[in-house]
Structures are given as structure tokens and as C-alpha cells.
Amino acid sequence: MFKKFREKLKSWFKKTEEKTDEITEVEKEQIEKYEKIEKNIIKKSEPSLKPKEETKKGFFKKLKEKLKFRITENYFEEIFSELEMLLLENNVALEVVEKIKSDLKKELIGIEINKNEVEKTIKQALRISIESLFPEKIDLIEKIKEKKETYVILFFGINGSGKTTTIAKIANLLNKNNLSCILAASDTFRAASIEQLEKHGEKLKIKTVKAEYNSDPSSVAFDAIRHAKSKKINVVLIDTAGRMYTKKDLMMEMEKICRVSNPDFKIFVAESITGNDAIEQAKNFNETIGIDASVLSKADVDERGGTAISIGHVTGKPILFLGTGQNYEDLEKFDEKKLIESLGLD
Ligand SMILES: Nc1nc2c(ncn2[C@@H]2O[C@H](COP(=O)(O)OP(=O)(O)O)[C@@H](O)[C@H]2O)c(=O)[nH]1
Ligand SMILES: [Mg+2]
């Protein structure tokens, strides 16, 4: 996961320190001074010894520990312009890049640090900035258990984003937590979508409430909720269609399902790999019907990771899970610490 991003960051960090390696005139003087002192010490203790290459290296290492480096605006702009490109290329949303820039600017410009601590200092500032991007976590299972009656969860997102698969994974998770559930096949539009959901239901031994293709998705959701309430089933998971014939029509349909099903929780499912498209969709859905959290599917095939960094900040809603494969168990609780670790920022 996120391998390409991690490698790019690693080589960028190396550059931040290399850029401080050009030695200034003042530093040259200091080096000479150190060399003289060291030579004298050697002469006194063992006159036959000449300073060797290793001792020289030793001088330089010591010197670097002593030399101060001030992060100037010029230095910052130079290194940040490269970081900016790197972040954008790895799917970090523009507004998030801007936030990171302003955090780093505040934290770094003007500070004086030891020359050998440049990489460490910048890495720490970047880590703190990224850590601040994630909204407070939500524990879905706890929320469901808190409500003593049937809990309704609506899933939405565009076609192919992984809604149906994510629903099956969550149904499996609910079962493992001793919570009963049923599935509502409210994607009545896409060919084979009802059968796809039903198949998961059969495998997981969960009932699927369905109607004919092209029937009203809201009434399927309504029927499923009524059934769940009468049978005291804990959770209803509503699948929806994400067709994009026009954005307006899709949003109107989602608004109607929301009105009719009055869900306790709305989950936006997006593909981790789509980057800015996923961010734009999340914004649209959030503005129109309001989302409570996101699930990022296909994180297992995402080399970049910028969507996971950005979507929480842009929507103000946390990521619940990452989809990490096609099996029911491939659903990881999202943990920003793990994300930071996988980017090599820990
Ligand atoms: N590798 C991988 N594939 C996934 C994941 N989630 C879904 N998929 C695949 O993505 C495709 C579309 O998923 P589907 O659930 O049908 O999307 P929907 O149209 O939003 O309902 C299917 O082939 C899924 O098997 C995931 O986390 N990892
Ligand atoms: Mg589907």
C-alpha cells in the first residue's frame, strides 16, 4: 500500500539535507579552525601521526553536529516546490497541499537547527501537519449497539466504486460482532446488481430485500426497514446505484432515498486510486446529502495514498475503513498512525 509515495518522499527527504551541504565561507573558516585544533591534539599526543582521511571525516561529522543551519524562506520555497509536486502527483488534494504548506511554513521558516538535524526536523513537521488532517474517529459498531432499535445505514458513491463489495464486508463484520442485518437491493438500475448483492447475502446467510429492476429504490429501502423493524433485526444495509447520467438526477435520487429511509448513518464509498475525482465526488455528496464517514476501497492497489490523506480533511468526516482486497475479511479499520507509518513518516 502507498509504496510509490513512500519511496518518493524518502528521496525528497534526502535532498532536503543534501541541499544544506554547500559550505559557506564562514563554515570553511570554522572547518580550518577545527582541523588545526585536531592536528595540534594529534601532534601533542603522537607527533608522528598525520591526520588521515578518516580523521578528516571525523572532523566533518563533528563540525556538522556543531554547525547551525537557518531555514530561510528561500530554502523553504526551494524544497517545498518539490514537495508540492510530489504531493499532487500522489493524489493529495490541492487544498490539503496548501494546508501542509502553511503548517510547514509556520513551523520551519526562521528556525535555527543543527545541520545534521534538518531531515529529522522537516519530517517531524510534515508528520504533525498530516496528523492534524484527520477528523475524530467514529466506532460504527459502538454506534449501532448504542441504538437499541434497528440501525439504518445508507451507502452511496459512483458506479464501480466498491459499494456492494463493501456492504458485504460490513455485513460480515456485523455478524462477527453478533449483530443481525439485512441487505436492501436499492440499486435497481445496474444490470446484475441485485443478483450480485443476493449472492453475497446467500454466502453470508443474510436476507436480501429486493424488487424488480427499474423499480423505485426508495420503496425497496422502505420495505427492508419495515421488515427489519418487525423482526427486530439490528441493522439494514442499503445498496444504491451510482449512475452518473447527470449529477443532478443522481443527487435527487439520493435525496429521495435519504428522505424515505431516514438513515442513522450515511457512508460514502470511494476508490482510493481515483484521487481528485474521489475528492470531488465526496464534496458533492457531502454538500447535497451530507455524509457521516467514508470508506476507501481498493487501497490494496493504491500506490499513492493521497486520497486517504485528503478525504477526511476535505469532507470533515472520518474514514471508517479501507478496503484491502476482494474477500470479506479485507476490510481494515482506518488508522492514521498506520498510514503515517506506511509513508515512512513515523
Ligand atoms: N482490489 C480490490 N478490489 C475491490 C475492492 N472493493 C471492491 N473491489 C472490486 O471492485 C469492483 C467493483 O465493486 P462493486 O462492489 O461492484 O462496486 P459498486 O458498483 O460500487 O457496487 C468489483 O470487481 C470488486 O470486486 C477492494 O477493496 N480491493
Ligand atoms: Mg453495486
mmCIF file of C-alpha atoms and ligand atoms in Angstrom:
data_model
loop_
_atom_site.group_PDB
_atom_site.id
_atom_site.type_symbol
_atom_site.label_atom_id
_atom_site.label_comp_id
_atom_site.label_asym_id
_atom_site.label_seq_id
_atom_site.Cartn_x
_atom_site.Cartn_y
_atom_site.Cartn_z
ATOM 1 C CA MET A 1 0.000 0.000 0.000
ATOM 2 C CA PHE A 2 1.181 3.535 -0.877
ATOM 3 C CA LYS A 3 4.626 2.274 -1.871
ATOM 4 C CA LYS A 4 5.360 4.755 -4.631
ATOM 5 C CA PHE A 5 4.511 7.682 -2.386
ATOM 6 C CA ARG A 6 6.754 6.413 0.385
ATOM 7 C CA GLU A 7 9.715 5.989 -1.957
ATOM 8 C CA LYS A 8 9.277 9.455 -3.464
ATOM 9 C CA LEU A 9 9.088 11.014 -0.005
ATOM 10 C CA LYS A 10 12.195 9.187 1.077
ATOM 11 C CA SER A 11 14.291 10.544 -1.760
ATOM 12 C CA TRP A 12 12.876 14.024 -1.226
ATOM 13 C CA PHE A 13 13.909 13.964 2.432
ATOM 14 C CA LYS A 14 17.411 13.050 1.390
ATOM 15 C CA LYS A 15 17.514 16.111 -0.822
ATOM 16 C CA THR A 16 16.418 18.431 1.987
ATOM 17 C CA GLU A 17 19.571 17.566 3.856
ATOM 18 C CA GLU A 18 21.852 17.472 0.833
ATOM 19 C CA LYS A 19 20.789 20.992 -0.031
ATOM 20 C CA THR A 20 22.346 22.181 3.212
ATOM 21 C CA ASP A 21 25.687 20.599 2.351
ATOM 22 C CA GLU A 22 27.088 23.519 0.389
ATOM 23 C CA ILE A 23 29.618 25.003 2.715
ATOM 24 C CA THR A 24 29.623 28.738 3.312
ATOM 25 C CA GLU A 25 32.727 30.885 3.746
ATOM 26 C CA VAL A 26 32.119 31.182 7.465
ATOM 27 C CA GLU A 27 31.841 27.437 7.730
ATOM 28 C CA LYS A 28 35.073 26.986 5.783
ATOM 29 C CA GLU A 29 36.855 29.117 8.353
ATOM 30 C CA GLN A 30 35.359 27.013 11.093
ATOM 31 C CA ILE A 31 36.454 23.823 9.399
ATOM 32 C CA GLU A 32 40.016 25.075 9.134
ATOM 33 C CA LYS A 33 39.959 26.084 12.753
ATOM 34 C CA TYR A 34 38.766 22.653 13.791
ATOM 35 C CA GLU A 35 41.332 20.955 11.639
ATOM 36 C CA LYS A 36 44.113 22.970 13.241
ATOM 37 C CA ILE A 37 42.945 22.160 16.728
ATOM 38 C CA GLU A 38 42.644 18.499 15.902
ATOM 39 C CA LYS A 39 46.131 18.462 14.300
ATOM 40 C CA ASN A 40 47.601 20.027 17.400
ATOM 41 C CA ILE A 41 45.981 17.463 19.583
ATOM 42 C CA ILE A 42 47.374 14.694 17.430
ATOM 43 C CA LYS A 43 50.824 16.308 17.379
ATOM 44 C CA LYS A 44 50.890 16.580 21.112
ATOM 45 C CA SER A 45 49.796 13.066 21.793
ATOM 46 C CA GLU A 46 51.566 11.287 18.919
ATOM 47 C CA PRO A 47 53.711 13.569 16.773
ATOM 48 C CA SER A 48 54.309 11.001 14.030
ATOM 49 C CA LEU A 49 50.609 10.748 13.260
ATOM 50 C CA LYS A 50 49.290 12.715 10.324
ATOM 51 C CA PRO A 51 45.625 13.431 10.019
ATOM 52 C CA LYS A 52 44.168 10.631 7.950
ATOM 53 C CA GLU A 53 41.121 10.659 5.716
ATOM 54 C CA GLU A 54 39.109 9.063 8.475
ATOM 55 C CA THR A 55 40.091 11.750 10.914
ATOM 56 C CA LYS A 56 39.041 14.314 8.355
ATOM 57 C CA LYS A 57 35.697 12.647 8.045
ATOM 58 C CA GLY A 58 35.518 12.738 11.794
ATOM 59 C CA PHE A 59 36.166 16.487 11.725
ATOM 60 C CA PHE A 60 33.401 16.995 9.269
ATOM 61 C CA LYS A 61 30.929 14.908 11.160
ATOM 62 C CA LYS A 62 31.674 16.729 14.364
ATOM 63 C CA LEU A 63 31.505 20.002 12.571
ATOM 64 C CA LYS A 64 28.117 19.194 11.145
ATOM 65 C CA GLU A 65 26.891 18.461 14.609
ATOM 66 C CA LYS A 66 28.096 21.875 15.682
ATOM 67 C CA LEU A 67 27.170 23.939 12.641
ATOM 68 C CA LYS A 68 23.876 25.708 12.767
ATOM 69 C CA PHE A 69 21.523 25.902 9.846
ATOM 70 C CA ARG A 70 18.833 28.510 9.490
ATOM 71 C CA ILE A 71 15.798 27.565 7.403
ATOM 72 C CA THR A 72 15.349 30.631 5.238
ATOM 73 C CA GLU A 73 12.336 31.482 3.123
ATOM 74 C CA ASN A 74 14.396 30.784 0.010
ATOM 75 C CA TYR A 75 15.452 27.369 1.212
ATOM 76 C CA PHE A 76 11.873 26.585 2.210
ATOM 77 C CA GLU A 77 10.400 27.648 -1.135
ATOM 78 C CA GLU A 78 13.008 25.623 -2.964
ATOM 79 C CA ILE A 79 12.374 22.405 -1.076
ATOM 80 C CA PHE A 80 8.622 22.926 -0.807
ATOM 81 C CA SER A 81 8.115 23.405 -4.540
ATOM 82 C CA GLU A 82 9.445 19.888 -4.974
ATOM 83 C CA LEU A 83 7.329 18.513 -2.154
ATOM 84 C CA GLU A 84 4.254 20.222 -3.602
ATOM 85 C CA MET A 85 4.714 18.446 -6.931
ATOM 86 C CA LEU A 86 5.289 15.174 -5.160
ATOM 87 C CA LEU A 87 2.130 15.501 -3.077
ATOM 88 C CA LEU A 88 -0.021 16.465 -6.056
ATOM 89 C CA GLU A 89 1.371 13.603 -8.137
ATOM 90 C CA ASN A 90 0.411 11.229 -5.350
ATOM 91 C CA ASN A 91 -3.228 12.352 -5.249
ATOM 92 C CA VAL A 92 -3.111 14.751 -2.331
ATOM 93 C CA ALA A 93 -5.864 17.333 -2.897
ATOM 94 C CA LEU A 94 -4.752 20.885 -3.685
ATOM 95 C CA GLU A 95 -6.364 22.407 -0.614
ATOM 96 C CA VAL A 96 -4.601 19.847 1.557
ATOM 97 C CA VAL A 97 -1.264 20.642 -0.100
ATOM 98 C CA GLU A 98 -1.899 24.294 0.732
ATOM 99 C CA LYS A 99 -2.660 23.481 4.344
ATOM 100 C CA ILE A 100 0.502 21.417 4.648
ATOM 101 C CA LYS A 101 2.477 24.274 3.134
ATOM 102 C CA SER A 102 1.146 26.815 5.579
ATOM 103 C CA ASP A 103 1.712 24.444 8.541
ATOM 104 C CA LEU A 104 5.296 23.791 7.496
ATOM 105 C CA LYS A 105 5.941 27.455 6.845
ATOM 106 C CA LYS A 106 4.788 28.386 10.325
ATOM 107 C CA GLU A 107 6.780 25.610 11.880
ATOM 108 C CA LEU A 108 10.009 25.862 9.935
ATOM 109 C CA ILE A 109 10.848 29.266 8.484
ATOM 110 C CA GLY A 110 13.391 31.146 10.561
ATOM 111 C CA ILE A 111 14.266 28.340 12.925
ATOM 112 C CA GLU A 112 17.887 27.511 13.545
ATOM 113 C CA ILE A 113 18.799 23.880 13.957
ATOM 114 C CA ASN A 114 21.896 21.762 13.876
ATOM 115 C CA LYS A 115 22.863 20.960 10.343
ATOM 116 C CA ASN A 116 22.607 17.244 10.924
ATOM 117 C CA GLU A 117 19.021 17.552 12.113
ATOM 118 C CA VAL A 118 17.445 19.143 9.048
ATOM 119 C CA GLU A 119 15.830 15.980 7.707
ATOM 120 C CA LYS A 120 14.571 14.948 11.111
ATOM 121 C CA THR A 121 13.064 18.366 11.799
ATOM 122 C CA ILE A 122 11.295 18.647 8.459
ATOM 123 C CA LYS A 123 9.997 15.101 8.729
ATOM 124 C CA GLN A 124 8.560 15.786 12.142
ATOM 125 C CA ALA A 125 6.841 18.972 10.946
ATOM 126 C CA LEU A 126 5.336 17.113 7.990
ATOM 127 C CA ARG A 127 4.142 14.293 10.218
ATOM 128 C CA ILE A 128 2.459 16.676 12.651
ATOM 129 C CA SER A 129 0.780 18.512 9.783
ATOM 130 C CA ILE A 130 -0.542 15.283 8.247
ATOM 131 C CA GLU A 131 -1.693 14.010 11.652
ATOM 132 C CA SER A 132 -3.833 17.119 12.044
ATOM 133 C CA LEU A 133 -5.753 16.318 8.841
ATOM 134 C CA PHE A 134 -7.879 13.518 10.256
ATOM 135 C CA PRO A 135 -11.262 14.200 11.869
ATOM 136 C CA GLU A 136 -12.202 12.411 15.046
ATOM 137 C CA LYS A 137 -12.731 8.668 14.645
ATOM 138 C CA ILE A 138 -16.152 7.004 14.767
ATOM 139 C CA ASP A 139 -16.714 3.479 16.019
ATOM 140 C CA LEU A 140 -19.574 2.220 13.880
ATOM 141 C CA ILE A 141 -20.167 -0.970 15.862
ATOM 142 C CA GLU A 142 -20.430 1.019 19.067
ATOM 143 C CA LYS A 143 -22.865 3.457 17.491
ATOM 144 C CA ILE A 144 -25.050 0.593 16.297
ATOM 145 C CA LYS A 145 -25.008 -1.016 19.722
ATOM 146 C CA GLU A 146 -25.879 2.262 21.414
ATOM 147 C CA LYS A 147 -29.120 2.499 19.444
ATOM 148 C CA LYS A 148 -31.368 -0.153 20.827
ATOM 149 C CA GLU A 149 -33.584 -0.222 17.710
ATOM 150 C CA THR A 150 -32.915 -1.049 14.063
ATOM 151 C CA TYR A 151 -29.984 0.957 12.723
ATOM 152 C CA VAL A 152 -30.148 2.048 9.092
ATOM 153 C CA ILE A 153 -27.002 2.586 7.021
ATOM 154 C CA LEU A 154 -27.105 4.025 3.528
ATOM 155 C CA PHE A 155 -24.205 3.527 1.137
ATOM 156 C CA PHE A 156 -23.562 5.705 -1.841
ATOM 157 C CA GLY A 157 -20.864 6.510 -4.372
ATOM 158 C CA ILE A 158 -20.464 6.239 -8.109
ATOM 159 C CA ASN A 159 -20.646 3.018 -10.144
ATOM 160 C CA GLY A 160 -17.831 0.593 -9.596
ATOM 161 C CA SER A 161 -16.504 2.352 -6.519
ATOM 162 C CA GLY A 162 -16.978 -0.765 -4.407
ATOM 163 C CA LYS A 163 -20.299 -0.168 -2.637
ATOM 164 C CA THR A 164 -21.753 -3.652 -2.981
ATOM 165 C CA THR A 165 -18.481 -5.334 -2.004
ATOM 166 C CA THR A 166 -18.071 -3.015 0.987
ATOM 167 C CA ILE A 167 -21.637 -3.748 2.113
ATOM 168 C CA ALA A 168 -20.887 -7.476 2.065
ATOM 169 C CA LYS A 169 -17.691 -6.917 4.050
ATOM 170 C CA ILE A 170 -19.525 -4.807 6.623
ATOM 171 C CA ALA A 171 -22.337 -7.368 6.864
ATOM 172 C CA ASN A 172 -19.688 -9.983 7.628
ATOM 173 C CA LEU A 173 -18.181 -7.708 10.289
ATOM 174 C CA LEU A 174 -21.609 -7.152 11.873
ATOM 175 C CA ASN A 175 -22.194 -10.901 12.021
ATOM 176 C CA LYS A 176 -18.868 -11.331 13.768
ATOM 177 C CA ASN A 177 -19.997 -8.758 16.321
ATOM 178 C CA ASN A 178 -23.242 -10.633 16.930
ATOM 179 C CA LEU A 179 -25.332 -8.038 15.151
ATOM 180 C CA SER A 180 -28.004 -9.267 12.764
ATOM 181 C CA CYS A 181 -28.538 -7.440 9.475
ATOM 182 C CA ILE A 182 -30.393 -7.465 6.177
ATOM 183 C CA LEU A 183 -29.489 -6.071 2.784
ATOM 184 C CA ALA A 184 -31.655 -3.736 0.708
ATOM 185 C CA ALA A 185 -31.052 -4.037 -3.045
ATOM 186 C CA SER A 186 -31.801 -0.412 -3.860
ATOM 187 C CA ASP A 187 -29.513 -0.423 -6.869
ATOM 188 C CA THR A 188 -32.390 -1.342 -9.149
ATOM 189 C CA PHE A 189 -30.680 0.136 -12.174
ATOM 190 C CA ARG A 190 -27.415 -1.590 -12.933
ATOM 191 C CA ALA A 191 -27.598 -4.939 -14.701
ATOM 192 C CA ALA A 192 -26.954 -7.878 -12.344
ATOM 193 C CA SER A 193 -26.623 -5.614 -9.313
ATOM 194 C CA ILE A 194 -29.481 -7.308 -7.443
ATOM 195 C CA GLU A 195 -28.067 -10.777 -8.101
ATOM 196 C CA GLN A 196 -24.614 -9.605 -7.026
ATOM 197 C CA LEU A 197 -25.927 -8.431 -3.655
ATOM 198 C CA GLU A 198 -28.129 -11.507 -3.253
ATOM 199 C CA LYS A 199 -25.170 -13.791 -3.867
ATOM 200 C CA HIS A 200 -23.244 -12.135 -1.074
ATOM 201 C CA GLY A 201 -26.315 -12.467 1.119
ATOM 202 C CA GLU A 202 -26.526 -16.187 0.408
ATOM 203 C CA LYS A 203 -22.864 -16.736 1.177
ATOM 204 C CA LEU A 204 -23.163 -14.803 4.418
ATOM 205 C CA LYS A 205 -26.601 -16.248 5.249
ATOM 206 C CA ILE A 206 -28.228 -12.841 5.265
ATOM 207 C CA LYS A 207 -31.603 -11.952 3.774
ATOM 208 C CA THR A 208 -31.745 -9.565 0.805
ATOM 209 C CA VAL A 209 -34.861 -7.455 0.267
ATOM 210 C CA LYS A 210 -35.367 -6.737 -3.428
ATOM 211 C CA ALA A 211 -37.817 -5.673 -6.115
ATOM 212 C CA GLU A 212 -37.876 -5.621 -9.917
ATOM 213 C CA TYR A 213 -35.189 -3.818 -11.916
ATOM 214 C CA ASN A 214 -36.068 -0.163 -12.542
ATOM 215 C CA SER A 215 -38.461 -0.105 -9.614
ATOM 216 C CA ASP A 216 -38.257 2.718 -7.102
ATOM 217 C CA PRO A 217 -35.062 2.331 -4.993
ATOM 218 C CA SER A 218 -36.660 4.208 -2.100
ATOM 219 C CA SER A 219 -39.512 1.754 -1.768
ATOM 220 C CA VAL A 220 -37.031 -1.184 -1.613
ATOM 221 C CA ALA A 221 -35.239 0.593 1.231
ATOM 222 C CA PHE A 222 -38.555 1.292 2.923
ATOM 223 C CA ASP A 223 -39.633 -2.362 2.697
ATOM 224 C CA ALA A 224 -36.311 -3.562 4.088
ATOM 225 C CA ILE A 225 -36.517 -1.204 7.065
ATOM 226 C CA ARG A 226 -40.102 -2.219 7.797
ATOM 227 C CA HIS A 227 -39.124 -5.879 7.646
ATOM 228 C CA ALA A 228 -36.079 -5.352 9.904
ATOM 229 C CA LYS A 229 -38.099 -3.465 12.474
ATOM 230 C CA SER A 230 -40.803 -6.113 12.611
ATOM 231 C CA LYS A 231 -38.195 -8.903 13.018
ATOM 232 C CA LYS A 232 -36.027 -6.893 15.402
ATOM 233 C CA ILE A 233 -33.037 -7.095 13.080
ATOM 234 C CA ASN A 234 -30.217 -4.852 14.266
ATOM 235 C CA VAL A 235 -29.007 -3.280 11.025
ATOM 236 C CA VAL A 236 -30.251 -2.527 7.492
ATOM 237 C CA LEU A 237 -27.567 -2.009 4.855
ATOM 238 C CA ILE A 238 -28.917 -0.161 1.818
ATOM 239 C CA ASP A 239 -27.098 -0.531 -1.512
ATOM 240 C CA THR A 240 -27.687 2.191 -4.099
ATOM 241 C CA ALA A 241 -26.937 2.884 -7.751
ATOM 242 C CA GLY A 242 -24.274 5.387 -8.615
ATOM 243 C CA ARG A 243 -25.085 6.031 -12.203
ATOM 244 C CA MET A 244 -23.919 9.380 -13.457
ATOM 245 C CA TYR A 245 -26.371 10.140 -16.230
ATOM 246 C CA THR A 246 -26.459 13.561 -14.721
ATOM 247 C CA LYS A 247 -25.111 14.609 -11.389
ATOM 248 C CA LYS A 248 -28.353 16.392 -10.612
ATOM 249 C CA ASP A 249 -30.550 13.335 -11.172
ATOM 250 C CA LEU A 250 -28.281 11.135 -9.101
ATOM 251 C CA MET A 251 -28.338 13.591 -6.235
ATOM 252 C CA MET A 252 -32.129 13.912 -6.457
ATOM 253 C CA GLU A 253 -32.468 10.157 -6.244
ATOM 254 C CA MET A 254 -30.131 10.014 -3.255
ATOM 255 C CA GLU A 255 -32.049 12.808 -1.549
ATOM 256 C CA LYS A 256 -35.250 10.853 -2.017
ATOM 257 C CA ILE A 257 -33.771 7.649 -0.582
ATOM 258 C CA CYS A 258 -32.494 9.679 2.363
ATOM 259 C CA ARG A 259 -35.909 11.198 2.951
ATOM 260 C CA VAL A 260 -37.715 7.876 2.787
ATOM 261 C CA SER A 261 -35.226 5.738 4.715
ATOM 262 C CA ASN A 262 -34.125 8.393 7.202
ATOM 263 C CA PRO A 263 -30.775 6.643 7.753
ATOM 264 C CA ASP A 264 -28.856 6.738 11.016
ATOM 265 C CA PHE A 265 -25.596 6.733 9.107
ATOM 266 C CA LYS A 266 -24.527 7.638 5.570
ATOM 267 C CA ILE A 267 -21.366 6.125 4.148
ATOM 268 C CA PHE A 268 -19.663 7.406 1.045
ATOM 269 C CA VAL A 269 -17.672 4.725 -0.755
ATOM 270 C CA ALA A 270 -14.833 5.864 -2.992
ATOM 271 C CA GLU A 271 -11.923 4.239 -4.738
ATOM 272 C CA SER A 272 -8.640 5.054 -3.112
ATOM 273 C CA ILE A 273 -6.935 5.065 -6.514
ATOM 274 C CA THR A 274 -9.043 7.784 -8.144
ATOM 275 C CA GLY A 275 -7.524 10.723 -6.290
ATOM 276 C CA ASN A 276 -9.049 14.056 -7.157
ATOM 277 C CA ASP A 277 -12.153 12.526 -8.710
ATOM 278 C CA ALA A 278 -12.939 10.795 -5.437
ATOM 279 C CA ILE A 279 -12.381 14.031 -3.552
ATOM 280 C CA GLU A 280 -14.714 15.953 -5.860
ATOM 281 C CA GLN A 281 -17.397 13.262 -5.553
ATOM 282 C CA ALA A 282 -17.066 13.263 -1.781
ATOM 283 C CA LYS A 283 -17.518 17.027 -1.715
ATOM 284 C CA ASN A 284 -20.592 16.848 -3.965
ATOM 285 C CA PHE A 285 -22.292 14.108 -1.978
ATOM 286 C CA ASN A 286 -21.402 15.788 1.288
ATOM 287 C CA GLU A 287 -22.829 19.125 0.203
ATOM 288 C CA THR A 288 -26.012 17.644 -1.225
ATOM 289 C CA ILE A 289 -26.991 14.934 1.226
ATOM 290 C CA GLY A 290 -24.339 15.085 3.935
ATOM 291 C CA ILE A 291 -22.083 12.144 4.673
ATOM 292 C CA ASP A 292 -21.122 10.759 8.082
ATOM 293 C CA ALA A 293 -17.981 8.904 7.029
ATOM 294 C CA SER A 294 -16.143 7.437 4.051
ATOM 295 C CA VAL A 295 -14.838 4.031 3.135
ATOM 296 C CA LEU A 296 -11.918 3.900 0.713
ATOM 297 C CA SER A 297 -11.983 0.753 -1.361
ATOM 298 C CA LYS A 298 -9.092 -0.713 -3.356
ATOM 299 C CA ALA A 299 -6.422 0.653 -1.012
ATOM 300 C CA ASP A 300 -4.574 -2.605 -1.702
ATOM 301 C CA VAL A 301 -3.891 -1.497 -5.265
ATOM 302 C CA ASP A 302 -3.217 2.151 -4.430
ATOM 303 C CA GLU A 303 0.440 3.080 -4.744
ATOM 304 C CA ARG A 304 -0.164 6.709 -3.881
ATOM 305 C CA GLY A 305 -2.274 7.234 -0.789
ATOM 306 C CA GLY A 306 -3.141 10.896 -1.312
ATOM 307 C CA THR A 307 -6.886 10.193 -1.298
ATOM 308 C CA ALA A 308 -6.608 8.682 2.181
ATOM 309 C CA ILE A 309 -4.680 11.734 3.341
ATOM 310 C CA SER A 310 -7.142 14.207 1.836
ATOM 311 C CA ILE A 311 -10.708 12.922 2.028
ATOM 312 C CA GLY A 312 -11.151 13.378 5.778
ATOM 313 C CA HIS A 313 -9.946 16.954 5.733
ATOM 314 C CA VAL A 314 -11.975 17.921 2.680
ATOM 315 C CA THR A 315 -15.254 16.474 3.987
ATOM 316 C CA GLY A 316 -14.632 16.929 7.696
ATOM 317 C CA LYS A 317 -15.755 13.303 8.137
ATOM 318 C CA PRO A 318 -13.517 10.384 9.068
ATOM 319 C CA ILE A 319 -12.560 7.350 7.031
ATOM 320 C CA LEU A 320 -14.105 4.305 8.668
ATOM 321 C CA PHE A 321 -12.407 1.524 6.765
ATOM 322 C CA LEU A 322 -10.009 0.805 3.970
ATOM 323 C CA GLY A 323 -10.979 -1.921 1.530
ATOM 324 C CA THR A 324 -7.876 -4.015 1.029
ATOM 325 C CA GLY A 325 -8.990 -6.784 -1.319
ATOM 326 C CA GLN A 326 -11.946 -8.739 -2.602
ATOM 327 C CA ASN A 327 -12.519 -11.090 0.327
ATOM 328 C CA TYR A 328 -14.930 -10.416 3.170
ATOM 329 C CA GLU A 329 -12.061 -10.079 5.640
ATOM 330 C CA ASP A 330 -10.325 -7.437 3.513
ATOM 331 C CA LEU A 331 -11.706 -4.514 5.468
ATOM 332 C CA GLU A 332 -9.260 -2.671 7.679
ATOM 333 C CA LYS A 333 -10.283 -0.220 10.328
ATOM 334 C CA PHE A 334 -8.699 3.029 9.235
ATOM 335 C CA ASP A 335 -5.821 4.091 11.416
ATOM 336 C CA GLU A 336 -3.922 7.263 10.577
ATOM 337 C CA LYS A 337 -0.914 6.037 12.552
ATOM 338 C CA LYS A 338 -0.630 3.115 10.185
ATOM 339 C CA LEU A 339 -0.937 5.432 7.190
ATOM 340 C CA ILE A 340 1.820 7.664 8.535
ATOM 341 C CA GLU A 341 3.939 4.606 9.147
ATOM 342 C CA SER A 342 3.388 3.307 5.633
ATOM 343 C CA LEU A 343 4.588 6.662 4.285
ATOM 344 C CA GLY A 344 7.792 6.334 6.302
ATOM 345 C CA LEU A 345 6.960 9.384 8.444
ATOM 346 C CA ASP A 346 6.956 7.685 11.828
HETATM 347 N N1 LIG B 1 -8.715 -4.999 -5.087
HETATM 348 C C1 LIG B 1 -9.896 -4.612 -4.590
HETATM 349 N N2 LIG B 1 -10.994 -4.700 -5.347
HETATM 350 C C2 LIG B 1 -12.184 -4.286 -4.814
HETATM 351 C C3 LIG B 1 -12.276 -3.758 -3.507
HETATM 352 N N3 LIG B 1 -13.568 -3.407 -3.294
HETATM 353 C C4 LIG B 1 -14.241 -3.704 -4.417
HETATM 354 N N4 LIG B 1 -13.419 -4.240 -5.358
HETATM 355 C C5 LIG B 1 -13.770 -4.685 -6.730
HETATM 356 O O1 LIG B 1 -14.236 -3.570 -7.468
HETATM 357 C C6 LIG B 1 -15.239 -3.929 -8.390
HETATM 358 C C7 LIG B 1 -16.488 -3.080 -8.223
HETATM 359 O O2 LIG B 1 -17.039 -3.298 -6.951
HETATM 360 P P1 LIG B 1 -18.594 -3.211 -6.617
HETATM 361 O O3 LIG B 1 -18.755 -3.542 -5.193
HETATM 362 O O4 LIG B 1 -19.383 -3.995 -7.589
HETATM 363 O O5 LIG B 1 -18.830 -1.651 -6.861
HETATM 364 P P2 LIG B 1 -20.226 -0.822 -6.894
HETATM 365 O O6 LIG B 1 -20.570 -0.632 -8.334
HETATM 366 O O7 LIG B 1 -19.914 0.478 -6.242
HETATM 367 O O8 LIG B 1 -21.227 -1.625 -6.145
HETATM 368 C C8 LIG B 1 -15.503 -5.405 -8.126
HETATM 369 O O9 LIG B 1 -14.819 -6.153 -9.076
HETATM 370 C C9 LIG B 1 -14.936 -5.643 -6.740
HETATM 371 O O10 LIG B 1 -14.506 -6.962 -6.544
HETATM 372 C C10 LIG B 1 -11.050 -3.675 -2.729
HETATM 373 O O11 LIG B 1 -11.022 -3.221 -1.583
HETATM 374 N N5 LIG B 1 -9.904 -4.124 -3.321
HETATM 375 MG MG MG B 2 -23.109 -2.245 -6.743
#
